[in-house]
């Protein structure tokens, strides 16, 4: 049996610029896309999810490693990412390995480098 890999690139709506309904619809579309992937295919989704997952415990330990940006508080998109992971048994693999904080952070405010967070993630099935 042939095994193929699906590697979609994500650019999610920003938390401040879009309504909750628009963000919900976006993540529902991702979920629908994942549901249409045949069982013999693997999935790796990566990109700018515009979400902050923070450092979370149960029930997310199966999906989120211990090395996410623990300085950030989980936001709306962050919850949607974690719910997507739980629904489809995905793991946020770039939170599984320890890095310097400067390598965890993936976004800096252009005019204030003290405002930063981890919003880019790699999800693997």
PDB file of C-alpha atoms in Angstrom:
ATOM      1  CA  UNK A   1       0.000   0.000   0.000  1.00  0.00           C
ATOM      2  CA  UNK A   2       1.301   3.440  -0.915  1.00  0.00           C
ATOM      3  CA  UNK A   3       1.582   6.055   1.807  1.00  0.00           C
ATOM      4  CA  UNK A   4       1.525   9.694   0.774  1.00  0.00           C
ATOM      5  CA  UNK A   5       2.011  12.815   2.832  1.00  0.00           C
ATOM      6  CA  UNK A   6      -0.301  15.821   2.831  1.00  0.00           C
ATOM      7  CA  UNK A   7       1.489  19.066   3.767  1.00  0.00           C
ATOM      8  CA  UNK A   8      -0.879  22.027   3.708  1.00  0.00           C
ATOM      9  CA  UNK A   9       0.455  25.438   4.665  1.00  0.00           C
ATOM     10  CA  UNK A  10      -1.759  27.468   7.019  1.00  0.00           C
ATOM     11  CA  UNK A  11      -2.256  31.198   7.367  1.00  0.00           C
ATOM     12  CA  UNK A  12      -5.015  31.659   9.935  1.00  0.00           C
ATOM     13  CA  UNK A  13      -7.037  34.831  10.534  1.00  0.00           C
ATOM     14  CA  UNK A  14      -5.598  37.210  13.127  1.00  0.00           C
ATOM     15  CA  UNK A  15      -7.282  37.344  16.514  1.00  0.00           C
ATOM     16  CA  UNK A  16      -7.817  41.107  16.442  1.00  0.00           C
ATOM     17  CA  UNK A  17      -8.821  41.575  12.807  1.00  0.00           C
ATOM     18  CA  UNK A  18     -11.493  38.889  12.378  1.00  0.00           C
ATOM     19  CA  UNK A  19     -14.671  37.897  14.166  1.00  0.00           C
ATOM     20  CA  UNK A  20     -14.909  34.711  16.215  1.00  0.00           C
ATOM     21  CA  UNK A  21     -17.320  33.370  13.583  1.00  0.00           C
ATOM     22  CA  UNK A  22     -14.729  33.902  10.822  1.00  0.00           C
ATOM     23  CA  UNK A  23     -12.028  32.192  12.869  1.00  0.00           C
ATOM     24  CA  UNK A  24     -14.379  29.310  13.734  1.00  0.00           C
ATOM     25  CA  UNK A  25     -15.226  28.883  10.034  1.00  0.00           C
ATOM     26  CA  UNK A  26     -11.544  28.855   9.100  1.00  0.00           C
ATOM     27  CA  UNK A  27     -10.728  26.100  11.584  1.00  0.00           C
ATOM     28  CA  UNK A  28     -13.854  24.165  10.554  1.00  0.00           C
ATOM     29  CA  UNK A  29     -12.539  24.252   6.978  1.00  0.00           C
ATOM     30  CA  UNK A  30      -9.206  22.840   8.164  1.00  0.00           C
ATOM     31  CA  UNK A  31     -11.060  20.123  10.076  1.00  0.00           C
ATOM     32  CA  UNK A  32     -13.177  19.264   7.020  1.00  0.00           C
ATOM     33  CA  UNK A  33     -10.027  19.066   4.900  1.00  0.00           C
ATOM     34  CA  UNK A  34      -8.411  16.693   7.393  1.00  0.00           C
ATOM     35  CA  UNK A  35     -11.559  14.549   7.424  1.00  0.00           C
ATOM     36  CA  UNK A  36     -11.201  14.112   3.648  1.00  0.00           C
ATOM     37  CA  UNK A  37      -7.643  12.785   3.826  1.00  0.00           C
ATOM     38  CA  UNK A  38      -7.590   9.050   3.087  1.00  0.00           C
ATOM     39  CA  UNK A  39      -6.456   6.757   5.910  1.00  0.00           C
ATOM     40  CA  UNK A  40      -3.312   5.718   4.005  1.00  0.00           C
ATOM     41  CA  UNK A  41      -2.015   9.300   3.895  1.00  0.00           C
ATOM     42  CA  UNK A  42      -0.049  11.124   6.553  1.00  0.00           C
ATOM     43  CA  UNK A  43      -0.622  14.757   7.465  1.00  0.00           C
ATOM     44  CA  UNK A  44       1.749  17.540   8.371  1.00  0.00           C
ATOM     45  CA  UNK A  45       0.177  20.997   8.573  1.00  0.00           C
ATOM     46  CA  UNK A  46       2.395  23.954   9.262  1.00  0.00           C
ATOM     47  CA  UNK A  47       2.230  27.676   9.211  1.00  0.00           C
ATOM     48  CA  UNK A  48       1.069  30.827  10.890  1.00  0.00           C
ATOM     49  CA  UNK A  49      -1.913  29.808  13.017  1.00  0.00           C
ATOM     50  CA  UNK A  50      -2.036  33.230  14.719  1.00  0.00           C
ATOM     51  CA  UNK A  51      -2.677  31.415  17.957  1.00  0.00           C
ATOM     52  CA  UNK A  52      -0.959  31.333  21.303  1.00  0.00           C
ATOM     53  CA  UNK A  53      -1.206  27.977  23.033  1.00  0.00           C
ATOM     54  CA  UNK A  54       0.872  28.904  26.067  1.00  0.00           C
ATOM     55  CA  UNK A  55       2.005  26.181  28.406  1.00  0.00           C
ATOM     56  CA  UNK A  56      -1.014  23.996  29.049  1.00  0.00           C
ATOM     57  CA  UNK A  57      -1.545  20.879  31.093  1.00  0.00           C
ATOM     58  CA  UNK A  58      -4.353  18.365  30.925  1.00  0.00           C
ATOM     59  CA  UNK A  59      -6.178  17.600  28.734  1.00  0.00           C
ATOM     60  CA  UNK A  60      -3.697  18.923  26.170  1.00  0.00           C
ATOM     61  CA  UNK A  61      -0.502  17.064  27.167  1.00  0.00           C
ATOM     62  CA  UNK A  62      -1.121  14.481  24.448  1.00  0.00           C
ATOM     63  CA  UNK A  63      -1.079  17.215  21.788  1.00  0.00           C
ATOM     64  CA  UNK A  64       1.172  19.935  23.207  1.00  0.00           C
ATOM     65  CA  UNK A  65       4.745  19.419  24.320  1.00  0.00           C
ATOM     66  CA  UNK A  66       6.316  21.064  27.371  1.00  0.00           C
ATOM     67  CA  UNK A  67       8.346  23.571  25.348  1.00  0.00           C
ATOM     68  CA  UNK A  68       5.779  25.986  23.960  1.00  0.00           C
ATOM     69  CA  UNK A  69       5.998  29.696  24.701  1.00  0.00           C
ATOM     70  CA  UNK A  70       5.049  29.578  28.366  1.00  0.00           C
ATOM     71  CA  UNK A  71       5.136  33.370  28.666  1.00  0.00           C
ATOM     72  CA  UNK A  72       1.971  33.715  26.569  1.00  0.00           C
ATOM     73  CA  UNK A  73      -1.604  33.192  27.629  1.00  0.00           C
ATOM     74  CA  UNK A  74      -3.671  30.946  25.388  1.00  0.00           C
ATOM     75  CA  UNK A  75      -5.895  33.009  23.079  1.00  0.00           C
ATOM     76  CA  UNK A  76      -8.965  32.230  20.951  1.00  0.00           C
ATOM     77  CA  UNK A  77      -7.019  30.789  18.015  1.00  0.00           C
ATOM     78  CA  UNK A  78      -4.829  28.892  20.482  1.00  0.00           C
ATOM     79  CA  UNK A  79      -7.896  27.125  21.860  1.00  0.00           C
ATOM     80  CA  UNK A  80      -9.029  26.357  18.308  1.00  0.00           C
ATOM     81  CA  UNK A  81      -5.612  24.845  17.514  1.00  0.00           C
ATOM     82  CA  UNK A  82      -5.720  22.628  20.596  1.00  0.00           C
ATOM     83  CA  UNK A  83      -9.303  21.551  19.866  1.00  0.00           C
ATOM     84  CA  UNK A  84      -8.310  20.724  16.261  1.00  0.00           C
ATOM     85  CA  UNK A  85      -5.402  18.643  17.569  1.00  0.00           C
ATOM     86  CA  UNK A  86      -7.653  16.774  19.997  1.00  0.00           C
ATOM     87  CA  UNK A  87     -10.299  16.123  17.326  1.00  0.00           C
ATOM     88  CA  UNK A  88      -7.809  14.690  14.818  1.00  0.00           C
ATOM     89  CA  UNK A  89      -5.138  13.210  17.123  1.00  0.00           C
ATOM     90  CA  UNK A  90      -2.528  15.756  16.015  1.00  0.00           C
ATOM     91  CA  UNK A  91       0.629  16.711  17.886  1.00  0.00           C
ATOM     92  CA  UNK A  92       2.232  20.171  17.840  1.00  0.00           C
ATOM     93  CA  UNK A  93       5.721  18.845  17.225  1.00  0.00           C
ATOM     94  CA  UNK A  94       7.622  22.106  17.508  1.00  0.00           C
ATOM     95  CA  UNK A  95       6.657  22.166  21.217  1.00  0.00           C
ATOM     96  CA  UNK A  96       8.241  18.783  21.939  1.00  0.00           C
ATOM     97  CA  UNK A  97      11.878  19.901  21.970  1.00  0.00           C
ATOM     98  CA  UNK A  98      13.657  22.417  24.158  1.00  0.00           C
ATOM     99  CA  UNK A  99      15.026  25.539  22.440  1.00  0.00           C
ATOM    100  CA  UNK A 100      16.285  28.934  23.483  1.00  0.00           C
ATOM    101  CA  UNK A 101      13.384  31.374  23.914  1.00  0.00           C
ATOM    102  CA  UNK A 102      14.629  33.293  20.854  1.00  0.00           C
ATOM    103  CA  UNK A 103      14.102  30.150  18.759  1.00  0.00           C
ATOM    104  CA  UNK A 104      10.625  29.456  20.159  1.00  0.00           C
ATOM    105  CA  UNK A 105       9.305  32.930  19.369  1.00  0.00           C
ATOM    106  CA  UNK A 106       8.069  33.226  15.775  1.00  0.00           C
ATOM    107  CA  UNK A 107       6.503  36.709  15.765  1.00  0.00           C
ATOM    108  CA  UNK A 108       7.746  40.095  16.949  1.00  0.00           C
ATOM    109  CA  UNK A 109       5.839  43.367  16.794  1.00  0.00           C
ATOM    110  CA  UNK A 110       7.626  45.466  14.204  1.00  0.00           C
ATOM    111  CA  UNK A 111       7.986  48.546  16.429  1.00  0.00           C
ATOM    112  CA  UNK A 112       8.389  46.892  19.852  1.00  0.00           C
ATOM    113  CA  UNK A 113      10.513  43.738  20.042  1.00  0.00           C
ATOM    114  CA  UNK A 114       9.378  43.205  23.628  1.00  0.00           C
ATOM    115  CA  UNK A 115       5.963  42.236  22.212  1.00  0.00           C
ATOM    116  CA  UNK A 116       6.434  38.752  20.809  1.00  0.00           C
ATOM    117  CA  UNK A 117       4.956  35.257  20.794  1.00  0.00           C
ATOM    118  CA  UNK A 118       4.942  31.821  19.234  1.00  0.00           C
ATOM    119  CA  UNK A 119       2.216  31.707  16.567  1.00  0.00           C
ATOM    120  CA  UNK A 120       3.745  29.328  14.002  1.00  0.00           C
ATOM    121  CA  UNK A 121       3.230  25.635  14.561  1.00  0.00           C
ATOM    122  CA  UNK A 122       3.832  22.266  12.930  1.00  0.00           C
ATOM    123  CA  UNK A 123       0.983  19.778  13.429  1.00  0.00           C
ATOM    124  CA  UNK A 124       1.576  16.110  12.626  1.00  0.00           C
ATOM    125  CA  UNK A 125      -0.839  13.202  12.550  1.00  0.00           C
TER     126      UNK A 125
END
